[in-house]
Amino acid sequence: VQRKRLALLGVVARAGAAGVSRERLLALLWSDQSPDEARHALDVALSAVRRALPEGALVAVPLGIALDPVRLPVDAIEFEAALAGRDW
C-alpha cells in the first residue's frame, strides 16, 4: 500500500502544475483491479497523500490531480524550467 502511495506522489509530482488525470493514475497503479476497486483504492491513496502533505499541496486541476507548485515545489520541474529558460 505504501509503495502505491509513493508511486502516486511521484507520478503527480512529475506531471507538474498541469497535473495528471485520475484515469491515468488508475491505469498506471491499479490496472490489476476491477474499476470500482481501483477507484476506491485511488481515493484512499489520495486521501492518505493529502494528509501527509502540507495543507493545500495536492489540488484538483482541469486535467485531474496536481501539486501546487507554490505550496510544494518539485525540484525536477524547477530544474527543467531553468534549463528551458537557460537560467543557470
Tab-separated table of N, CA and C in Angstrom:
chain	number	residue	atom	x	y	z
A	1	VAL	N	0.832	-1.190	0.000
A	1	VAL	CA	0.000	0.000	0.000
A	1	VAL	C	0.874	1.251	0.000
A	2	GLN	N	1.900	1.284	0.845
A	2	GLN	CA	2.776	2.445	0.926
A	2	GLN	C	3.484	2.696	-0.409
A	3	ARG	N	3.895	1.644	-1.090
A	3	ARG	CA	4.568	1.811	-2.385
A	3	ARG	C	3.644	2.470	-3.399
A	4	LYS	N	2.385	2.107	-3.391
A	4	LYS	CA	1.430	2.719	-4.322
A	4	LYS	C	1.260	4.198	-4.014
A	5	ARG	N	1.228	4.543	-2.736
A	5	ARG	CA	1.088	5.956	-2.358
A	5	ARG	C	2.311	6.754	-2.796
A	6	LEU	N	3.487	6.172	-2.615
A	6	LEU	CA	4.708	6.853	-3.056
A	6	LEU	C	4.749	6.969	-4.574
A	7	ALA	N	4.317	5.925	-5.261
A	7	ALA	CA	4.269	5.974	-6.726
A	7	ALA	C	3.263	7.031	-7.183
A	8	LEU	N	2.129	7.099	-6.516
A	8	LEU	CA	1.122	8.112	-6.821
A	8	LEU	C	1.710	9.509	-6.667
A	9	LEU	N	2.381	9.749	-5.559
A	9	LEU	CA	3.008	11.049	-5.329
A	9	LEU	C	4.046	11.345	-6.403
A	10	GLY	N	4.844	10.360	-6.773
A	10	GLY	CA	5.862	10.548	-7.811
A	10	GLY	C	5.265	10.907	-9.158
A	11	VAL	N	4.218	10.221	-9.544
A	11	VAL	CA	3.572	10.491	-10.833
A	11	VAL	C	2.958	11.893	-10.840
A	12	VAL	N	2.288	12.237	-9.752
A	12	VAL	CA	1.666	13.564	-9.672
A	12	VAL	C	2.731	14.656	-9.647
A	13	ALA	N	3.797	14.433	-8.891
A	13	ALA	CA	4.879	15.423	-8.821
A	13	ALA	C	5.518	15.630	-10.184
A	14	ARG	N	5.762	14.559	-10.888
A	14	ARG	CA	6.419	14.640	-12.194
A	14	ARG	C	5.533	15.294	-13.244
A	15	ALA	N	4.225	15.240	-13.043
A	15	ALA	CA	3.305	15.833	-14.011
A	15	ALA	C	3.332	17.355	-13.975
A	16	GLY	N	3.821	17.930	-12.897
A	16	GLY	CA	3.883	19.382	-12.797
A	16	GLY	C	2.528	19.992	-12.537
A	17	ALA	N	2.447	21.295	-12.758
A	17	ALA	CA	1.218	22.039	-12.450
A	17	ALA	C	0.046	21.614	-13.326
A	18	ALA	N	0.324	21.059	-14.506
A	18	ALA	CA	-0.759	20.598	-15.388
A	18	ALA	C	-1.512	19.431	-14.769
A	19	GLY	N	-0.814	18.638	-13.983
A	19	GLY	CA	-1.441	17.520	-13.300
A	19	GLY	C	-1.546	16.267	-14.150
A	20	VAL	N	-2.180	15.298	-13.581
A	20	VAL	CA	-2.374	14.000	-14.223
A	20	VAL	C	-3.825	13.578	-13.983
A	21	SER	N	-4.412	12.936	-14.963
A	21	SER	CA	-5.811	12.535	-14.841
A	21	SER	C	-5.963	11.339	-13.895
A	22	ARG	N	-7.125	11.256	-13.310
A	22	ARG	CA	-7.442	10.114	-12.454
A	22	ARG	C	-7.384	8.823	-13.276
A	23	GLU	N	-7.828	8.904	-14.533
A	23	GLU	CA	-7.808	7.724	-15.395
A	23	GLU	C	-6.377	7.227	-15.611
A	24	ARG	N	-5.449	8.159	-15.796
A	24	ARG	CA	-4.036	7.782	-15.984
A	24	ARG	C	-3.488	7.139	-14.713
A	25	LEU	N	-3.810	7.710	-13.568
A	25	LEU	CA	-3.359	7.130	-12.302
A	25	LEU	C	-3.927	5.728	-12.112
A	26	LEU	N	-5.196	5.560	-12.435
A	26	LEU	CA	-5.811	4.232	-12.325
A	26	LEU	C	-5.111	3.228	-13.232
A	27	ALA	N	-4.825	3.636	-14.460
A	27	ALA	CA	-4.175	2.728	-15.415
A	27	ALA	C	-2.750	2.374	-14.974
A	28	LEU	N	-2.044	3.343	-14.436
A	28	LEU	CA	-0.659	3.105	-14.020
A	28	LEU	C	-0.559	2.266	-12.752
A	29	LEU	N	-1.434	2.527	-11.802
A	29	LEU	CA	-1.234	1.962	-10.468
A	29	LEU	C	-2.219	0.871	-10.057
A	30	TRP	N	-3.387	0.832	-10.669
A	30	TRP	CA	-4.394	-0.130	-10.233
A	30	TRP	C	-5.045	-0.872	-11.400
A	31	SER	N	-4.320	-1.099	-12.445
A	31	SER	CA	-4.877	-1.775	-13.625
A	31	SER	C	-5.232	-3.233	-13.349
A	32	ASP	N	-4.701	-3.780	-12.261
A	32	ASP	CA	-4.969	-5.183	-11.940
A	32	ASP	C	-6.245	-5.374	-11.111
A	33	GLN	N	-6.948	-4.272	-10.838
A	33	GLN	CA	-8.155	-4.353	-10.024
A	33	GLN	C	-9.380	-4.001	-10.858
A	34	SER	N	-10.540	-4.378	-10.339
A	34	SER	CA	-11.777	-4.009	-11.026
A	34	SER	C	-11.905	-2.489	-10.984
A	35	PRO	N	-12.669	-1.896	-11.899
A	35	PRO	CA	-12.812	-0.433	-11.906
A	35	PRO	C	-13.288	0.145	-10.574
A	36	ASP	N	-14.261	-0.496	-9.941
A	36	ASP	CA	-14.751	0.010	-8.652
A	36	ASP	C	-13.685	-0.086	-7.570
A	37	GLU	N	-12.984	-1.217	-7.513
A	37	GLU	CA	-11.914	-1.380	-6.524
A	37	GLU	C	-10.786	-0.384	-6.781
A	38	ALA	N	-10.453	-0.182	-8.037
A	38	ALA	CA	-9.374	0.730	-8.390
A	38	ALA	C	-9.724	2.164	-8.000
A	39	ARG	N	-10.942	2.596	-8.293
A	39	ARG	CA	-11.359	3.955	-7.920
A	39	ARG	C	-11.329	4.146	-6.407
A	40	HIS	N	-11.777	3.139	-5.690
A	40	HIS	CA	-11.747	3.217	-4.231
A	40	HIS	C	-10.296	3.290	-3.728
A	41	ALA	N	-9.430	2.450	-4.279
A	41	ALA	CA	-8.022	2.452	-3.874
A	41	ALA	C	-7.372	3.806	-4.176
A	42	LEU	N	-7.704	4.390	-5.316
A	42	LEU	CA	-7.173	5.714	-5.655
A	42	LEU	C	-7.671	6.754	-4.660
A	43	ASP	N	-8.944	6.737	-4.335
A	43	ASP	CA	-9.486	7.695	-3.371
A	43	ASP	C	-8.804	7.564	-2.011
A	44	VAL	N	-8.595	6.342	-1.564
A	44	VAL	CA	-7.939	6.102	-0.277
A	44	VAL	C	-6.495	6.599	-0.329
A	45	ALA	N	-5.802	6.303	-1.422
A	45	ALA	CA	-4.410	6.730	-1.553
A	45	ALA	C	-4.306	8.254	-1.631
A	46	LEU	N	-5.192	8.895	-2.383
A	46	LEU	CA	-5.176	10.355	-2.465
A	46	LEU	C	-5.431	10.978	-1.099
A	47	SER	N	-6.332	10.403	-0.344
A	47	SER	CA	-6.618	10.914	0.993
A	47	SER	C	-5.384	10.796	1.893
A	48	ALA	N	-4.703	9.676	1.835
A	48	ALA	CA	-3.507	9.470	2.654
A	48	ALA	C	-2.388	10.422	2.239
A	49	VAL	N	-2.193	10.589	0.939
A	49	VAL	CA	-1.158	11.502	0.448
A	49	VAL	C	-1.511	12.934	0.835
A	50	ARG	N	-2.757	13.296	0.696
A	50	ARG	CA	-3.199	14.649	1.058
A	50	ARG	C	-2.909	14.939	2.532
A	51	ARG	N	-3.166	13.962	3.411
A	51	ARG	CA	-2.905	14.143	4.849
A	51	ARG	C	-1.410	14.268	5.136
A	52	ALA	N	-0.579	13.620	4.332
A	52	ALA	CA	0.868	13.624	4.580
A	52	ALA	C	1.559	14.894	4.082
A	53	LEU	N	0.907	15.620	3.200
A	53	LEU	CA	1.499	16.824	2.603
A	53	LEU	C	1.017	18.076	3.332
A	54	PRO	N	1.714	19.195	3.113
A	54	PRO	CA	1.204	20.455	3.668
A	54	PRO	C	-0.207	20.730	3.146
A	55	GLU	N	-0.997	21.400	3.961
A	55	GLU	CA	-2.378	21.688	3.578
A	55	GLU	C	-2.429	22.435	2.248
A	56	GLY	N	-3.288	21.965	1.355
A	56	GLY	CA	-3.471	22.602	0.056
A	56	GLY	C	-2.415	22.250	-0.984
A	57	ALA	N	-1.506	21.340	-0.664
A	57	ALA	CA	-0.444	20.998	-1.621
A	57	ALA	C	-0.960	20.135	-2.770
A	58	LEU	N	-1.898	19.264	-2.494
A	58	LEU	CA	-2.496	18.405	-3.521
A	58	LEU	C	-3.796	19.057	-3.951
A	59	VAL	N	-3.896	19.396	-5.229
A	59	VAL	CA	-5.039	20.181	-5.701
A	59	VAL	C	-5.693	19.534	-6.916
A	60	ALA	N	-6.952	19.888	-7.109
A	60	ALA	CA	-7.672	19.483	-8.318
A	60	ALA	C	-7.404	20.532	-9.396
A	61	VAL	N	-7.096	20.061	-10.591
A	61	VAL	CA	-6.878	20.929	-11.757
A	61	VAL	C	-7.758	20.401	-12.880
A	62	PRO	N	-7.907	21.165	-13.970
A	62	PRO	CA	-8.783	20.686	-15.055
A	62	PRO	C	-8.455	19.275	-15.536
A	63	LEU	N	-7.177	18.924	-15.595
A	63	LEU	CA	-6.804	17.589	-16.057
A	63	LEU	C	-7.077	16.524	-15.010
A	64	GLY	N	-6.960	16.866	-13.740
A	64	GLY	CA	-7.162	15.878	-12.681
A	64	GLY	C	-6.559	16.313	-11.360
A	65	ILE	N	-5.374	15.775	-11.048
A	65	ILE	CA	-4.724	15.991	-9.763
A	65	ILE	C	-3.332	16.565	-10.009
A	66	ALA	N	-2.933	17.548	-9.178
A	66	ALA	CA	-1.603	18.154	-9.304
A	66	ALA	C	-1.110	18.578	-7.929
A	67	LEU	N	0.167	18.907	-7.884
A	67	LEU	CA	0.742	19.533	-6.700
A	67	LEU	C	0.788	21.034	-6.943
A	68	ASP	N	0.414	21.800	-5.949
A	68	ASP	CA	0.500	23.254	-6.038
A	68	ASP	C	1.973	23.630	-5.954
A	69	PRO	N	2.552	24.203	-7.023
A	69	PRO	CA	3.981	24.496	-7.031
A	69	PRO	C	4.398	25.564	-6.031
A	70	VAL	N	3.455	26.347	-5.549
A	70	VAL	CA	3.774	27.355	-4.527
A	70	VAL	C	3.884	26.687	-3.158
A	71	ARG	N	2.952	25.804	-2.873
A	71	ARG	CA	2.955	25.136	-1.566
A	71	ARG	C	3.956	23.987	-1.491
A	72	LEU	N	4.227	23.352	-2.623
A	72	LEU	CA	5.144	22.212	-2.629
A	72	LEU	C	5.906	22.177	-3.950
A	73	PRO	N	6.961	22.974	-4.069
A	73	PRO	CA	7.738	22.977	-5.312
A	73	PRO	C	8.408	21.622	-5.547
A	74	VAL	N	8.555	21.261	-6.799
A	74	VAL	CA	9.190	19.996	-7.191
A	74	VAL	C	10.506	20.332	-7.880
A	75	ASP	N	11.604	19.865	-7.306
A	75	ASP	CA	12.931	20.193	-7.825
A	75	ASP	C	13.094	19.851	-9.303
A	76	ALA	N	12.605	18.691	-9.712
A	76	ALA	CA	12.782	18.270	-11.110
A	76	ALA	C	12.074	19.230	-12.062
A	77	ILE	N	10.906	19.698	-11.685
A	77	ILE	CA	10.158	20.633	-12.527
A	77	ILE	C	10.884	21.972	-12.577
A	78	GLU	N	11.353	22.452	-11.428
A	78	GLU	CA	12.093	23.720	-11.393
A	78	GLU	C	13.383	23.624	-12.206
A	79	PHE	N	14.059	22.490	-12.137
A	79	PHE	CA	15.294	22.281	-12.889
A	79	PHE	C	15.017	22.320	-14.394
A	80	GLU	N	13.965	21.630	-14.834
A	80	GLU	CA	13.622	21.636	-16.256
A	80	GLU	C	13.249	23.036	-16.730
A	81	ALA	N	12.552	23.789	-15.899
A	81	ALA	CA	12.184	25.165	-16.261
A	81	ALA	C	13.440	26.029	-16.378
A	82	ALA	N	14.375	25.842	-15.477
A	82	ALA	CA	15.630	26.602	-15.534
A	82	ALA	C	16.415	26.248	-16.800
A	83	LEU	N	16.445	24.975	-17.146
A	83	LEU	CA	17.137	24.566	-18.374
A	83	LEU	C	16.466	25.166	-19.608
A	84	ALA	N	15.153	25.086	-19.638
A	84	ALA	CA	14.417	25.602	-20.791
A	84	ALA	C	14.619	27.108	-20.942
A	85	GLY	N	14.723	27.802	-19.823
A	85	GLY	CA	14.912	29.252	-19.869
A	85	GLY	C	16.372	29.665	-19.854
A	86	ARG	N	17.255	28.670	-19.929
A	86	ARG	CA	18.713	28.897	-19.853
A	86	ARG	C	19.058	29.750	-18.635
A	87	ASP	N	18.368	29.486	-17.541
A	87	ASP	CA	18.525	30.214	-16.293
A	87	ASP	C	19.441	29.435	-15.354
A	88	TRP	N	20.733	29.483	-15.653
A	88	TRP	CA	21.676	28.797	-14.790
A	88	TRP	C	22.766	29.691	-14.424
